[in-house]
């Protein structure tokens, strides 16, 4: 049983998360916070949410609210999540957790000190496709991983071309939007944290004051190398991930997505075959794991620490692109 408040009347909340939260028995959404009173009211009415407010304290002082889901623009995550943690609420926060590594680390430390669950909404590690890939890697089916390639260059739908493409202060840009997901996915598959990054970013037709495309290469402690490509401007590139090992390769297509689709193939000396995977809803699985963690059973799919680490990689990629240097990635002591 848990009552949730939505911090942010966002598209991701309306498009995916409200349904996911309500899919868990005993979990209900009782309030939504929006900076805009009329929008908040309409959002609440449209989605059958009893209350809307423009005042964060109204949400946080409500003892009936156990959990907040933070899905405002990226610049607001830190202050809103910190206030919620300090008020003793559990927090499921959108990626990137914060705009700086120090802020994200502070969120993790504060949640630990207050004894609340902090999780990051990295959806990809909940996908059946990625769970199948990780299982193959963990069982040694491709041997020692030599390299990975992530293809995550998409065309940002017009409806999302707001703050993401023209507002660096709100946390816009392809790196904070997409590279964080790819960093989390690579960490999930390889079970290690990238050590260094080099990168080149570009504004290739959509970004105004922020990058809309980036290619980066990361070194891993094991010696593996990772190539990652993220963009808002690629209409026809398709997405995918490849992991190449000493004993085999995994080639997955159309899997860097919010939907339970795509194809995973394993190639090894026995030939090439399609790997079956579950087609469950990614966000439902994420919220279910979070709900179990609230009950003391297991951990969220992506923890606060995972959110810190994906942000650390993204910030290093951005610094590498801006400076032209090879950047050692620090994880704020976590
Ligand atoms: P939106 O642009 O839909 O919402 C962000 C904020 O913008 C809202 O909180 C809202 O403010 C304001 N807003 C939204 N629509 C309007 C409008 N029509 N007019 C005026 N203001 C508006 O963002 P997204 O849902 O795309 O992203 C929100 C967060 O979720 C980001 O941090 C993003 O990175 C993350 N995200 C994560 C995904 C995942 O799969 N994990 C997928 C998509 C996004 P207010 O609340 O004050 O009304």
PDB file of C-alpha atoms in Angstrom, residues 23-253:
ATOM      1  CA  UNK A  23      -0.740  -1.424 -11.953  1.00  0.00           C
ATOM      2  CA  UNK A  24       0.732  -2.245  -8.546  1.00  0.00           C
ATOM      3  CA  UNK A  25      -2.021  -3.382  -6.157  1.00  0.00           C
ATOM      4  CA  UNK A  26      -2.512  -0.900  -3.302  1.00  0.00           C
ATOM      5  CA  UNK A  27      -0.601   1.895  -5.022  1.00  0.00           C
ATOM      6  CA  UNK A  28      -2.574   5.025  -5.871  1.00  0.00           C
ATOM      7  CA  UNK A  29      -1.790   8.548  -7.040  1.00  0.00           C
ATOM      8  CA  UNK A  30      -3.419  11.133  -4.825  1.00  0.00           C
ATOM      9  CA  UNK A  31      -1.893  14.427  -5.935  1.00  0.00           C
ATOM     10  CA  UNK A  32      -0.005  16.153  -8.731  1.00  0.00           C
ATOM     11  CA  UNK A  33       2.232  19.196  -8.429  1.00  0.00           C
ATOM     12  CA  UNK A  34       2.450  21.597 -11.363  1.00  0.00           C
ATOM     13  CA  UNK A  35       3.912  25.090 -11.491  1.00  0.00           C
ATOM     14  CA  UNK A  36       0.871  26.060 -13.545  1.00  0.00           C
ATOM     15  CA  UNK A  37      -2.414  25.914 -11.646  1.00  0.00           C
ATOM     16  CA  UNK A  38      -4.711  25.476 -14.635  1.00  0.00           C
ATOM     17  CA  UNK A  39      -2.492  22.845 -16.281  1.00  0.00           C
ATOM     18  CA  UNK A  40      -2.224  20.979 -13.009  1.00  0.00           C
ATOM     19  CA  UNK A  41      -5.980  20.941 -12.552  1.00  0.00           C
ATOM     20  CA  UNK A  42      -6.562  19.754 -16.095  1.00  0.00           C
ATOM     21  CA  UNK A  43      -3.865  17.103 -15.739  1.00  0.00           C
ATOM     22  CA  UNK A  44      -5.449  15.865 -12.507  1.00  0.00           C
ATOM     23  CA  UNK A  45      -8.944  15.794 -14.010  1.00  0.00           C
ATOM     24  CA  UNK A  46      -7.759  14.048 -17.169  1.00  0.00           C
ATOM     25  CA  UNK A  47      -5.971  11.382 -15.175  1.00  0.00           C
ATOM     26  CA  UNK A  48      -8.419  10.859 -12.317  1.00  0.00           C
ATOM     27  CA  UNK A  49      -6.096  12.307  -9.649  1.00  0.00           C
ATOM     28  CA  UNK A  50      -7.962  13.754  -6.658  1.00  0.00           C
ATOM     29  CA  UNK A  51      -5.763  16.782  -5.920  1.00  0.00           C
ATOM     30  CA  UNK A  52      -3.523  19.209  -7.751  1.00  0.00           C
ATOM     31  CA  UNK A  53      -1.359  21.907  -6.235  1.00  0.00           C
ATOM     32  CA  UNK A  54       1.328  24.415  -7.133  1.00  0.00           C
ATOM     33  CA  UNK A  55       2.888  24.239  -3.673  1.00  0.00           C
ATOM     34  CA  UNK A  56       5.521  21.595  -2.934  1.00  0.00           C
ATOM     35  CA  UNK A  57       5.102  21.975   0.844  1.00  0.00           C
ATOM     36  CA  UNK A  58       1.430  21.035   0.526  1.00  0.00           C
ATOM     37  CA  UNK A  59       2.504  17.714  -0.934  1.00  0.00           C
ATOM     38  CA  UNK A  60       5.405  17.121   1.422  1.00  0.00           C
ATOM     39  CA  UNK A  61       3.519  17.998   4.612  1.00  0.00           C
ATOM     40  CA  UNK A  62       0.728  15.567   3.731  1.00  0.00           C
ATOM     41  CA  UNK A  63       1.282  12.537   5.943  1.00  0.00           C
ATOM     42  CA  UNK A  64      -0.964  10.434   3.667  1.00  0.00           C
ATOM     43  CA  UNK A  65       1.640  10.683   0.903  1.00  0.00           C
ATOM     44  CA  UNK A  66       4.364   8.053   1.111  1.00  0.00           C
ATOM     45  CA  UNK A  67       6.128   8.353  -2.246  1.00  0.00           C
ATOM     46  CA  UNK A  68       6.862  11.045  -4.804  1.00  0.00           C
ATOM     47  CA  UNK A  69       7.677  10.523  -8.459  1.00  0.00           C
ATOM     48  CA  UNK A  70       9.792  13.442  -9.706  1.00  0.00           C
ATOM     49  CA  UNK A  71       9.481  14.071 -13.453  1.00  0.00           C
ATOM     50  CA  UNK A  72       9.944  17.793 -13.833  1.00  0.00           C
ATOM     51  CA  UNK A  73      12.629  19.286 -16.068  1.00  0.00           C
ATOM     52  CA  UNK A  74      16.112  18.133 -15.103  1.00  0.00           C
ATOM     53  CA  UNK A  75      17.115  21.325 -13.280  1.00  0.00           C
ATOM     54  CA  UNK A  76      14.388  20.801 -10.672  1.00  0.00           C
ATOM     55  CA  UNK A  77      15.044  17.174  -9.761  1.00  0.00           C
ATOM     56  CA  UNK A  78      17.651  17.928  -7.094  1.00  0.00           C
ATOM     57  CA  UNK A  79      15.775  20.538  -5.065  1.00  0.00           C
ATOM     58  CA  UNK A  80      12.427  18.744  -5.262  1.00  0.00           C
ATOM     59  CA  UNK A  81      13.836  15.298  -4.489  1.00  0.00           C
ATOM     60  CA  UNK A  82      15.933  16.649  -1.613  1.00  0.00           C
ATOM     61  CA  UNK A  83      12.908  18.372  -0.094  1.00  0.00           C
ATOM     62  CA  UNK A  84      10.913  15.149  -0.424  1.00  0.00           C
ATOM     63  CA  UNK A  85      13.682  13.059   1.137  1.00  0.00           C
ATOM     64  CA  UNK A  86      13.983  15.492   4.014  1.00  0.00           C
ATOM     65  CA  UNK A  87      10.208  15.224   4.518  1.00  0.00           C
ATOM     66  CA  UNK A  88      10.613  11.445   4.811  1.00  0.00           C
ATOM     67  CA  UNK A  89       9.100  10.526   1.448  1.00  0.00           C
ATOM     68  CA  UNK A  90      10.427   7.749  -0.736  1.00  0.00           C
ATOM     69  CA  UNK A  91      11.526   9.085  -4.125  1.00  0.00           C
ATOM     70  CA  UNK A  92      11.426   7.651  -7.601  1.00  0.00           C
ATOM     71  CA  UNK A  93      13.306  10.272  -9.595  1.00  0.00           C
ATOM     72  CA  UNK A  94      13.669  10.707 -13.307  1.00  0.00           C
ATOM     73  CA  UNK A  95      17.047  10.687 -14.958  1.00  0.00           C
ATOM     74  CA  UNK A  96      19.338  12.555 -14.817  1.00  0.00           C
ATOM     75  CA  UNK A  97      19.094  12.561 -11.033  1.00  0.00           C
ATOM     76  CA  UNK A  98      20.575  16.062 -10.920  1.00  0.00           C
ATOM     77  CA  UNK A  99      22.588  18.534 -12.975  1.00  0.00           C
ATOM     78  CA  UNK A 100      25.842  17.991 -11.080  1.00  0.00           C
ATOM     79  CA  UNK A 101      27.575  14.972  -9.613  1.00  0.00           C
ATOM     80  CA  UNK A 102      27.827  16.602  -6.180  1.00  0.00           C
ATOM     81  CA  UNK A 103      24.082  17.198  -6.069  1.00  0.00           C
ATOM     82  CA  UNK A 104      23.306  13.626  -7.093  1.00  0.00           C
ATOM     83  CA  UNK A 105      25.671  12.227  -4.466  1.00  0.00           C
ATOM     84  CA  UNK A 106      24.009  14.476  -1.886  1.00  0.00           C
ATOM     85  CA  UNK A 107      20.629  12.967  -2.802  1.00  0.00           C
ATOM     86  CA  UNK A 108      21.923   9.444  -2.222  1.00  0.00           C
ATOM     87  CA  UNK A 109      23.521  10.382   1.095  1.00  0.00           C
ATOM     88  CA  UNK A 110      20.376  12.194   2.256  1.00  0.00           C
ATOM     89  CA  UNK A 111      18.151   9.218   1.389  1.00  0.00           C
ATOM     90  CA  UNK A 112      20.472   6.885   3.293  1.00  0.00           C
ATOM     91  CA  UNK A 113      20.483   9.184   6.317  1.00  0.00           C
ATOM     92  CA  UNK A 114      16.677   9.577   6.283  1.00  0.00           C
ATOM     93  CA  UNK A 115      16.063   5.864   5.692  1.00  0.00           C
ATOM     94  CA  UNK A 116      13.982   6.329   2.538  1.00  0.00           C
ATOM     95  CA  UNK A 117      14.233   4.574  -0.815  1.00  0.00           C
ATOM     96  CA  UNK A 118      15.687   6.635  -3.669  1.00  0.00           C
ATOM     97  CA  UNK A 119      15.516   5.126  -7.152  1.00  0.00           C
ATOM     98  CA  UNK A 120      16.273   6.333 -10.666  1.00  0.00           C
ATOM     99  CA  UNK A 121      13.818   5.724 -13.484  1.00  0.00           C
ATOM    100  CA  UNK A 122      16.213   4.086 -15.932  1.00  0.00           C
ATOM    101  CA  UNK A 123      13.654   2.045 -17.835  1.00  0.00           C
ATOM    102  CA  UNK A 124      15.931   0.116 -20.203  1.00  0.00           C
ATOM    103  CA  UNK A 125      17.281  -2.279 -17.587  1.00  0.00           C
ATOM    104  CA  UNK A 126      13.672  -3.376 -17.069  1.00  0.00           C
ATOM    105  CA  UNK A 127      13.225  -4.428 -20.691  1.00  0.00           C
ATOM    106  CA  UNK A 128      12.921  -8.129 -21.459  1.00  0.00           C
ATOM    107  CA  UNK A 129      15.461  -7.626 -24.246  1.00  0.00           C
ATOM    108  CA  UNK A 130      18.081  -6.137 -21.923  1.00  0.00           C
ATOM    109  CA  UNK A 131      17.415  -8.686 -19.199  1.00  0.00           C
ATOM    110  CA  UNK A 132      18.044 -11.411 -21.779  1.00  0.00           C
ATOM    111  CA  UNK A 133      21.242  -9.712 -22.955  1.00  0.00           C
ATOM    112  CA  UNK A 134      22.547  -9.320 -19.431  1.00  0.00           C
ATOM    113  CA  UNK A 135      21.754 -12.946 -18.712  1.00  0.00           C
ATOM    114  CA  UNK A 136      23.783 -14.073 -21.734  1.00  0.00           C
ATOM    115  CA  UNK A 137      26.738 -11.910 -20.693  1.00  0.00           C
ATOM    116  CA  UNK A 138      26.555 -13.005 -17.043  1.00  0.00           C
ATOM    117  CA  UNK A 139      26.452 -16.686 -18.045  1.00  0.00           C
ATOM    118  CA  UNK A 140      29.612 -16.197 -20.085  1.00  0.00           C
ATOM    119  CA  UNK A 141      27.888 -16.979 -23.372  1.00  0.00           C
ATOM    120  CA  UNK A 142      30.045 -14.484 -25.267  1.00  0.00           C
ATOM    121  CA  UNK A 143      33.158 -15.022 -23.154  1.00  0.00           C
ATOM    122  CA  UNK A 144      35.175 -12.008 -22.112  1.00  0.00           C
ATOM    123  CA  UNK A 145      33.574  -8.830 -23.429  1.00  0.00           C
ATOM    124  CA  UNK A 146      35.926  -7.005 -25.777  1.00  0.00           C
ATOM    125  CA  UNK A 147      33.690  -4.155 -26.860  1.00  0.00           C
ATOM    126  CA  UNK A 148      30.179  -2.778 -26.958  1.00  0.00           C
ATOM    127  CA  UNK A 149      28.426  -0.428 -29.349  1.00  0.00           C
ATOM    128  CA  UNK A 150      25.278   1.483 -28.506  1.00  0.00           C
ATOM    129  CA  UNK A 151      23.167   3.025 -31.264  1.00  0.00           C
ATOM    130  CA  UNK A 152      20.737   5.482 -29.731  1.00  0.00           C
ATOM    131  CA  UNK A 153      20.427   8.175 -32.392  1.00  0.00           C
ATOM    132  CA  UNK A 154      16.725   8.883 -32.790  1.00  0.00           C
ATOM    133  CA  UNK A 155      14.511  11.658 -34.102  1.00  0.00           C
ATOM    134  CA  UNK A 156      13.064  13.580 -31.173  1.00  0.00           C
ATOM    135  CA  UNK A 157       9.286  13.760 -31.668  1.00  0.00           C
ATOM    136  CA  UNK A 158       8.000  17.287 -32.215  1.00  0.00           C
ATOM    137  CA  UNK A 159       6.041  17.184 -28.955  1.00  0.00           C
ATOM    138  CA  UNK A 160       9.310  16.748 -27.036  1.00  0.00           C
ATOM    139  CA  UNK A 161      11.201  19.497 -28.874  1.00  0.00           C
ATOM    140  CA  UNK A 162      10.798  22.015 -26.040  1.00  0.00           C
ATOM    141  CA  UNK A 163      13.368  22.518 -23.281  1.00  0.00           C
ATOM    142  CA  UNK A 164      15.348  19.488 -24.478  1.00  0.00           C
ATOM    143  CA  UNK A 165      16.600  21.266 -27.610  1.00  0.00           C
ATOM    144  CA  UNK A 166      16.985  24.900 -26.530  1.00  0.00           C
ATOM    145  CA  UNK A 167      17.329  25.215 -22.770  1.00  0.00           C
ATOM    146  CA  UNK A 168      20.669  24.311 -21.209  1.00  0.00           C
ATOM    147  CA  UNK A 169      19.525  25.720 -17.851  1.00  0.00           C
ATOM    148  CA  UNK A 170      16.664  23.186 -17.743  1.00  0.00           C
ATOM    149  CA  UNK A 171      19.108  20.377 -18.503  1.00  0.00           C
ATOM    150  CA  UNK A 172      18.495  20.139 -22.243  1.00  0.00           C
ATOM    151  CA  UNK A 173      20.718  18.355 -24.745  1.00  0.00           C
ATOM    152  CA  UNK A 174      21.171  14.811 -25.977  1.00  0.00           C
ATOM    153  CA  UNK A 175      23.829  13.945 -23.389  1.00  0.00           C
ATOM    154  CA  UNK A 176      21.715  14.513 -20.274  1.00  0.00           C
ATOM    155  CA  UNK A 177      18.700  13.084 -22.067  1.00  0.00           C
ATOM    156  CA  UNK A 178      20.033   9.937 -23.724  1.00  0.00           C
ATOM    157  CA  UNK A 179      23.686   9.308 -22.825  1.00  0.00           C
ATOM    158  CA  UNK A 180      22.633   8.761 -19.197  1.00  0.00           C
ATOM    159  CA  UNK A 181      20.411   5.871 -20.308  1.00  0.00           C
ATOM    160  CA  UNK A 182      23.181   4.324 -22.380  1.00  0.00           C
ATOM    161  CA  UNK A 183      25.644   4.638 -19.524  1.00  0.00           C
ATOM    162  CA  UNK A 184      23.210   2.877 -17.232  1.00  0.00           C
ATOM    163  CA  UNK A 185      22.572   0.143 -19.782  1.00  0.00           C
ATOM    164  CA  UNK A 186      26.268  -0.533 -20.342  1.00  0.00           C
ATOM    165  CA  UNK A 187      26.897  -0.638 -16.589  1.00  0.00           C
ATOM    166  CA  UNK A 188      23.971  -3.061 -16.298  1.00  0.00           C
ATOM    167  CA  UNK A 189      25.334  -5.408 -18.957  1.00  0.00           C
ATOM    168  CA  UNK A 190      29.023  -5.293 -18.132  1.00  0.00           C
ATOM    169  CA  UNK A 191      28.763  -4.989 -14.347  1.00  0.00           C
ATOM    170  CA  UNK A 192      31.482  -2.345 -14.203  1.00  0.00           C
ATOM    171  CA  UNK A 193      31.740   1.439 -14.339  1.00  0.00           C
ATOM    172  CA  UNK A 194      33.323   3.264 -17.294  1.00  0.00           C
ATOM    173  CA  UNK A 195      36.771   4.605 -16.413  1.00  0.00           C
ATOM    174  CA  UNK A 196      37.468   7.232 -19.099  1.00  0.00           C
ATOM    175  CA  UNK A 197      35.661   8.992 -21.952  1.00  0.00           C
ATOM    176  CA  UNK A 198      36.525  10.834 -25.142  1.00  0.00           C
ATOM    177  CA  UNK A 199      33.783  12.485 -27.180  1.00  0.00           C
ATOM    178  CA  UNK A 200      32.724  14.814 -29.963  1.00  0.00           C
ATOM    179  CA  UNK A 201      29.318  16.493 -29.866  1.00  0.00           C
ATOM    180  CA  UNK A 202      27.433  18.467 -32.513  1.00  0.00           C
ATOM    181  CA  UNK A 203      24.427  20.650 -33.136  1.00  0.00           C
ATOM    182  CA  UNK A 204      23.135  19.115 -36.317  1.00  0.00           C
ATOM    183  CA  UNK A 205      19.907  20.973 -36.964  1.00  0.00           C
ATOM    184  CA  UNK A 206      17.827  20.799 -33.811  1.00  0.00           C
ATOM    185  CA  UNK A 207      19.902  21.873 -30.828  1.00  0.00           C
ATOM    186  CA  UNK A 208      20.022  25.590 -30.035  1.00  0.00           C
ATOM    187  CA  UNK A 209      22.596  26.237 -27.336  1.00  0.00           C
ATOM    188  CA  UNK A 210      22.786  22.528 -26.533  1.00  0.00           C
ATOM    189  CA  UNK A 211      24.220  19.550 -28.402  1.00  0.00           C
ATOM    190  CA  UNK A 212      21.704  17.444 -30.293  1.00  0.00           C
ATOM    191  CA  UNK A 213      24.185  14.686 -31.142  1.00  0.00           C
ATOM    192  CA  UNK A 214      27.199  13.081 -29.547  1.00  0.00           C
ATOM    193  CA  UNK A 215      29.546  10.190 -30.180  1.00  0.00           C
ATOM    194  CA  UNK A 216      31.755   8.981 -27.382  1.00  0.00           C
ATOM    195  CA  UNK A 217      34.152   6.160 -26.565  1.00  0.00           C
ATOM    196  CA  UNK A 218      34.603   4.853 -23.051  1.00  0.00           C
ATOM    197  CA  UNK A 219      37.292   2.616 -21.596  1.00  0.00           C
ATOM    198  CA  UNK A 220      36.172   0.030 -19.059  1.00  0.00           C
ATOM    199  CA  UNK A 221      38.273  -1.260 -16.145  1.00  0.00           C
ATOM    200  CA  UNK A 222      38.229  -4.768 -17.698  1.00  0.00           C
ATOM    201  CA  UNK A 223      39.893  -3.414 -20.843  1.00  0.00           C
ATOM    202  CA  UNK A 224      36.703  -3.463 -22.927  1.00  0.00           C
ATOM    203  CA  UNK A 225      35.911  -0.397 -25.022  1.00  0.00           C
ATOM    204  CA  UNK A 226      32.442   1.093 -25.568  1.00  0.00           C
ATOM    205  CA  UNK A 227      31.207   3.272 -28.391  1.00  0.00           C
ATOM    206  CA  UNK A 228      27.991   5.242 -27.812  1.00  0.00           C
ATOM    207  CA  UNK A 229      26.035   7.382 -30.285  1.00  0.00           C
ATOM    208  CA  UNK A 230      23.117   9.515 -29.123  1.00  0.00           C
ATOM    209  CA  UNK A 231      21.164  12.043 -31.155  1.00  0.00           C
ATOM    210  CA  UNK A 232      17.860  13.873 -31.555  1.00  0.00           C
ATOM    211  CA  UNK A 233      18.202  14.329 -35.315  1.00  0.00           C
ATOM    212  CA  UNK A 234      18.404  10.880 -36.912  1.00  0.00           C
ATOM    213  CA  UNK A 235      15.097   9.951 -38.542  1.00  0.00           C
ATOM    214  CA  UNK A 236      16.012   6.573 -39.940  1.00  0.00           C
ATOM    215  CA  UNK A 237      19.020   5.283 -38.004  1.00  0.00           C
ATOM    216  CA  UNK A 238      17.160   2.826 -35.765  1.00  0.00           C
ATOM    217  CA  UNK A 239      18.489   1.857 -32.344  1.00  0.00           C
ATOM    218  CA  UNK A 240      20.478  -1.061 -31.076  1.00  0.00           C
ATOM    219  CA  UNK A 241      23.222  -2.443 -28.932  1.00  0.00           C
ATOM    220  CA  UNK A 242      26.007  -4.902 -29.702  1.00  0.00           C
ATOM    221  CA  UNK A 243      28.286  -6.714 -27.301  1.00  0.00           C
ATOM    222  CA  UNK A 244      31.255  -8.539 -28.762  1.00  0.00           C
ATOM    223  CA  UNK A 245      33.160 -11.119 -26.750  1.00  0.00           C
ATOM    224  CA  UNK A 246      35.923 -13.667 -27.161  1.00  0.00           C
ATOM    225  CA  UNK A 247      33.379 -16.492 -27.605  1.00  0.00           C
ATOM    226  CA  UNK A 248      30.458 -14.786 -29.307  1.00  0.00           C
ATOM    227  CA  UNK A 249      28.542 -11.640 -30.143  1.00  0.00           C
ATOM    228  CA  UNK A 250      25.143 -10.288 -29.155  1.00  0.00           C
ATOM    229  CA  UNK A 251      23.490  -8.074 -31.737  1.00  0.00           C
ATOM    230  CA  UNK A 252      20.226  -6.421 -30.680  1.00  0.00           C
ATOM    231  CA  UNK A 253      18.140  -4.044 -32.771  1.00  0.00           C
TER     232      UNK A 253
END
